[in-house]
PDB file of C-alpha atoms in Angstrom:
ATOM      1  CA  MET A   1      -7.134  13.990   9.316  1.00 93.00           C
ATOM      2  CA  ARG A   2      -6.004  17.273   8.135  1.00 90.00           C
ATOM      3  CA  SER A   3      -7.386  19.242  11.229  1.00 89.00           C
ATOM      4  CA  LEU A   4      -5.144  16.620  13.224  1.00 93.00           C
ATOM      5  CA  VAL A   5      -1.880  16.928  11.331  1.00 93.00           C
ATOM      6  CA  SER A   6      -2.380  20.716  11.385  1.00 91.00           C
ATOM      7  CA  ASP A   7      -2.703  21.134  14.937  1.00 91.00           C
ATOM      8  CA  ALA A   8       0.359  18.683  15.604  1.00 93.00           C
ATOM      9  CA  GLY A   9       2.184  21.197  13.530  1.00 92.00           C
ATOM     10  CA  LEU A  10       3.274  18.490  11.117  1.00 92.00           C
ATOM     11  CA  LYS A  11       3.953  20.916   8.151  1.00 89.00           C
ATOM     12  CA  ASP A  12       5.848  17.675   5.796  1.00 91.00           C
ATOM     13  CA  VAL A  13       2.763  15.350   5.829  1.00 93.00           C
ATOM     14  CA  GLU A  14       0.981  15.422   2.448  1.00 94.00           C
ATOM     15  CA  LEU A  15      -2.480  13.824   2.581  1.00 93.00           C
ATOM     16  CA  ASP A  16      -5.009  13.364  -0.208  1.00 93.00           C
ATOM     17  CA  SER A  17      -8.607  11.623  -0.974  1.00 91.00           C
ATOM     18  CA  ALA A  18      -9.470   9.802  -3.698  1.00 91.00           C
ATOM     19  CA  GLY A  19     -12.240   7.066  -4.423  1.00 88.00           C
ATOM     20  CA  THR A  20     -11.904   3.468  -6.024  1.00 90.00           C
ATOM     21  CA  GLY A  21     -14.863   4.233  -8.438  1.00 85.00           C
ATOM     22  CA  GLY A  22     -15.108   6.963 -10.740  1.00 77.00           C
ATOM     23  CA  TRP A  23     -18.785   7.916 -10.639  1.00 78.00           C
ATOM     24  CA  HIS A  24     -18.504  11.242  -7.934  1.00 79.00           C
ATOM     25  CA  VAL A  25     -15.146  12.065  -9.881  1.00 86.00           C
ATOM     26  CA  GLY A  26     -15.195  16.274  -9.974  1.00 78.00           C
ATOM     27  CA  SER A  27     -17.819  16.298  -7.420  1.00 82.00           C
ATOM     28  CA  PRO A  28     -17.901  18.253  -4.121  1.00 82.00           C
ATOM     29  CA  PRO A  29     -17.800  16.323  -0.954  1.00 81.00           C
ATOM     30  CA  ASP A  30     -21.655  15.346   0.028  1.00 81.00           C
ATOM     31  CA  ALA A  31     -23.526  18.205   1.833  1.00 85.00           C
ATOM     32  CA  ARG A  32     -24.592  15.891   4.602  1.00 87.00           C
ATOM     33  CA  ALA A  33     -21.039  15.225   5.129  1.00 88.00           C
ATOM     34  CA  THR A  34     -20.067  18.543   5.003  1.00 88.00           C
ATOM     35  CA  ALA A  35     -22.639  19.768   7.387  1.00 88.00           C
ATOM     36  CA  ALA A  36     -21.605  17.334   9.967  1.00 89.00           C
ATOM     37  CA  ALA A  37     -18.123  18.096   9.651  1.00 87.00           C
ATOM     38  CA  SER A  38     -18.561  21.836   9.747  1.00 90.00           C
ATOM     39  CA  ALA A  39     -20.655  21.173  13.155  1.00 91.00           C
ATOM     40  CA  ARG A  40     -17.248  19.948  14.540  1.00 91.00           C
ATOM     41  CA  GLY A  41     -15.183  22.821  13.280  1.00 87.00           C
ATOM     42  CA  ILE A  42     -13.969  20.398  10.366  1.00 85.00           C
ATOM     43  CA  GLY A  43     -13.940  22.042   6.713  1.00 85.00           C
ATOM     44  CA  LEU A  44     -14.431  19.389   3.688  1.00 83.00           C
ATOM     45  CA  ASP A  45     -13.175  20.923   0.239  1.00 83.00           C
ATOM     46  CA  GLY A  46     -11.866  19.918  -2.650  1.00 84.00           C
ATOM     47  CA  SER A  47     -13.344  17.524  -5.164  1.00 84.00           C
ATOM     48  CA  ALA A  48     -13.810  13.775  -5.792  1.00 80.00           C
ATOM     49  CA  ARG A  49     -10.924  12.055  -7.904  1.00 91.00           C
ATOM     50  CA  GLN A  50     -10.310   8.599  -8.633  1.00 92.00           C
ATOM     51  CA  VAL A  51      -7.033   6.573  -7.251  1.00 94.00           C
ATOM     52  CA  MET A  52      -4.438   6.169  -9.914  1.00 93.00           C
ATOM     53  CA  ALA A  53      -1.513   3.554 -10.170  1.00 92.00           C
ATOM     54  CA  GLU A  54       0.818   6.724  -9.849  1.00 94.00           C
ATOM     55  CA  ASP A  55      -0.555   7.446  -6.137  1.00 96.00           C
ATOM     56  CA  PHE A  56       1.330   4.049  -5.102  1.00 97.00           C
ATOM     57  CA  ALA A  57       4.678   5.558  -5.797  1.00 96.00           C
ATOM     58  CA  ARG A  58       3.483   9.096  -4.334  1.00 96.00           C
ATOM     59  CA  PHE A  59       2.199   8.060  -1.118  1.00 96.00           C
ATOM     60  CA  ASP A  60       3.883   5.930   1.443  1.00 95.00           C
ATOM     61  CA  LEU A  61       0.356   4.992   2.535  1.00 96.00           C
ATOM     62  CA  ILE A  62      -2.943   4.108   1.018  1.00 97.00           C
ATOM     63  CA  VAL A  63      -5.954   4.004   3.458  1.00 96.00           C
ATOM     64  CA  ALA A  64      -9.068   2.343   2.293  1.00 96.00           C
ATOM     65  CA  MET A  65     -12.477   2.952   4.379  1.00 93.00           C
ATOM     66  CA  ASP A  66     -13.504  -0.790   4.101  1.00 93.00           C
ATOM     67  CA  ALA A  67     -12.720  -4.229   2.817  1.00 93.00           C
ATOM     68  CA  SER A  68     -14.248  -3.833  -0.565  1.00 93.00           C
ATOM     69  CA  ASN A  69     -12.021  -0.690  -1.171  1.00 94.00           C
ATOM     70  CA  ARG A  70      -9.243  -2.578   0.311  1.00 96.00           C
ATOM     71  CA  ARG A  71      -9.668  -5.345  -2.397  1.00 96.00           C
ATOM     72  CA  ASP A  72      -9.787  -2.864  -5.044  1.00 96.00           C
ATOM     73  CA  LEU A  73      -6.795  -1.031  -4.172  1.00 97.00           C
ATOM     74  CA  LEU A  74      -4.748  -4.317  -3.790  1.00 97.00           C
ATOM     75  CA  ARG A  75      -5.552  -4.885  -7.774  1.00 96.00           C
ATOM     76  CA  LEU A  76      -4.903  -1.619  -8.658  1.00 95.00           C
ATOM     77  CA  ALA A  77      -1.348  -1.878  -6.881  1.00 96.00           C
ATOM     78  CA  PRO A  78       1.544  -2.368  -9.419  1.00 95.00           C
ATOM     79  CA  ASP A  79       3.621  -4.544  -7.168  1.00 96.00           C
ATOM     80  CA  GLU A  80       4.063  -6.588  -3.613  1.00 97.00           C
ATOM     81  CA  GLY A  81       5.494  -3.199  -2.367  1.00 96.00           C
ATOM     82  CA  ALA A  82       2.547  -1.065  -3.589  1.00 97.00           C
ATOM     83  CA  ARG A  83       0.198  -3.794  -1.951  1.00 97.00           C
ATOM     84  CA  GLY A  84       1.989  -3.236   1.390  1.00 97.00           C
ATOM     85  CA  LYS A  85       1.229   0.270   1.589  1.00 97.00           C
ATOM     86  CA  VAL A  86      -2.707  -0.449   1.720  1.00 97.00           C
ATOM     87  CA  ARG A  87      -4.303  -0.411   5.054  1.00 96.00           C
ATOM     88  CA  LEU A  88      -7.927  -0.168   6.379  1.00 96.00           C
ATOM     89  CA  LEU A  89      -8.097   3.241   8.385  1.00 95.00           C
ATOM     90  CA  ARG A  90      -9.660   1.484  11.593  1.00 95.00           C
ATOM     91  CA  GLU A  91      -6.608  -0.566  11.669  1.00 94.00           C
ATOM     92  CA  PHE A  92      -5.554   2.579  13.455  1.00 95.00           C
ATOM     93  CA  ASP A  93      -8.221   2.890  15.708  1.00 93.00           C
ATOM     94  CA  ARG A  94      -7.085   2.394  19.505  1.00 87.00           C
ATOM     95  CA  SER A  95     -10.082   3.116  20.843  1.00 81.00           C
ATOM     96  CA  GLY A  96     -11.078  -0.429  21.309  1.00 69.00           C
ATOM     97  CA  ARG A  97     -14.170   0.174  19.211  1.00 64.00           C
ATOM     98  CA  SER A  98     -12.703  -1.601  16.191  1.00 58.00           C
ATOM     99  CA  ASP A  99     -12.449  -4.940  17.628  1.00 55.00           C
ATOM    100  CA  ALA A 100     -16.043  -5.130  18.456  1.00 54.00           C
ATOM    101  CA  GLU A 101     -17.404  -3.633  15.815  1.00 61.00           C
ATOM    102  CA  GLY A 102     -15.097  -4.644  12.610  1.00 80.00           C
ATOM    103  CA  LEU A 103     -12.525  -2.729  10.656  1.00 91.00           C
ATOM    104  CA  ASP A 104     -14.812  -1.386   7.952  1.00 91.00           C
ATOM    105  CA  VAL A 105     -15.960   2.471   8.184  1.00 91.00           C
ATOM    106  CA  PRO A 106     -19.797   2.211   7.317  1.00 89.00           C
ATOM    107  CA  ASP A 107     -21.055   3.893   4.112  1.00 87.00           C
ATOM    108  CA  PRO A 108     -23.427   6.668   5.498  1.00 89.00           C
ATOM    109  CA  TYR A 109     -24.680   7.744   2.048  1.00 84.00           C
ATOM    110  CA  TYR A 110     -28.086   5.732   2.019  1.00 84.00           C
ATOM    111  CA  GLY A 111     -28.164   5.201   5.863  1.00 80.00           C
ATOM    112  CA  ALA A 112     -30.138   7.076   8.655  1.00 76.00           C
ATOM    113  CA  PRO A 113     -29.840  10.460   9.767  1.00 71.00           C
ATOM    114  CA  GLY A 114     -27.098  11.054  12.111  1.00 82.00           C
ATOM    115  CA  GLY A 115     -24.988   8.200  10.307  1.00 88.00           C
ATOM    116  CA  PHE A 116     -22.485  10.872   9.162  1.00 90.00           C
ATOM    117  CA  ASP A 117     -22.000  12.292  12.776  1.00 91.00           C
ATOM    118  CA  GLU A 118     -21.281   8.170  13.838  1.00 90.00           C
ATOM    119  CA  VAL A 119     -18.901   7.861  10.715  1.00 91.00           C
ATOM    120  CA  LEU A 120     -17.053  10.768  11.713  1.00 91.00           C
ATOM    121  CA  ASP A 121     -16.659   9.744  15.415  1.00 91.00           C
ATOM    122  CA  LEU A 122     -15.028   6.061  13.794  1.00 92.00           C
ATOM    123  CA  ILE A 123     -12.809   8.454  11.386  1.00 91.00           C
ATOM    124  CA  HIS A 124     -11.568  10.408  14.160  1.00 93.00           C
ATOM    125  CA  ALA A 125     -10.672   7.865  16.483  1.00 94.00           C
ATOM    126  CA  ALA A 126      -8.718   6.129  13.788  1.00 95.00           C
ATOM    127  CA  CYS A 127      -6.943   9.032  12.658  1.00 95.00           C
ATOM    128  CA  GLU A 128      -5.832   9.746  16.242  1.00 96.00           C
ATOM    129  CA  GLY A 129      -4.261   6.634  15.926  1.00 96.00           C
ATOM    130  CA  LEU A 130      -2.853   6.849  12.476  1.00 96.00           C
ATOM    131  CA  LEU A 131      -1.137  10.329  13.710  1.00 96.00           C
ATOM    132  CA  GLU A 132       0.380   8.571  16.522  1.00 96.00           C
ATOM    133  CA  GLU A 133       1.855   6.197  13.981  1.00 93.00           C
ATOM    134  CA  ILE A 134       2.972   8.903  11.895  1.00 93.00           C
ATOM    135  CA  ARG A 135       4.657  10.732  14.612  1.00 92.00           C
ATOM    136  CA  ALA A 136       6.299   7.384  16.103  1.00 91.00           C
ATOM    137  CA  ALA A 137       7.975   6.414  12.749  1.00 88.00           C
ATOM    138  CA  ARG A 138       9.400   9.981  12.365  1.00 85.00           C
ATOM    139  CA  PRO A 139      13.228  10.729  13.363  1.00 80.00           C
ATOM    140  CA  ALA A 140      13.693  11.941  16.686  1.00 68.00           C
TER     141      ALA A 140
END
């Protein structure tokens, strides 16, 4: 998403990444994910952090990768307005694949080799749709 936003020249879009669990806090991105992204010219950096209640005030949209994370985020949201900010990433996928395969981004962590590439394909398609929605919501 950062690459797409940068390529679109949108300098005022703030992006962040956080998990619903704390087990990887402070860790860098998974080496397999980093390698798969790097092969596409995408850099992954930073370290893991856990979602905080303050994120619901800071961000206009909170994106979940799967239904389980969405449920966790809805429980963490402080009020109905905050719950309305929670969406599944693949809701933005306009490629048509999400209808046939469901809306969860599969977790490639324990999967077969190549799973990270498959997940990057899914994420990229959804991020393109999200970028279109961001652009459409901006004043002309």
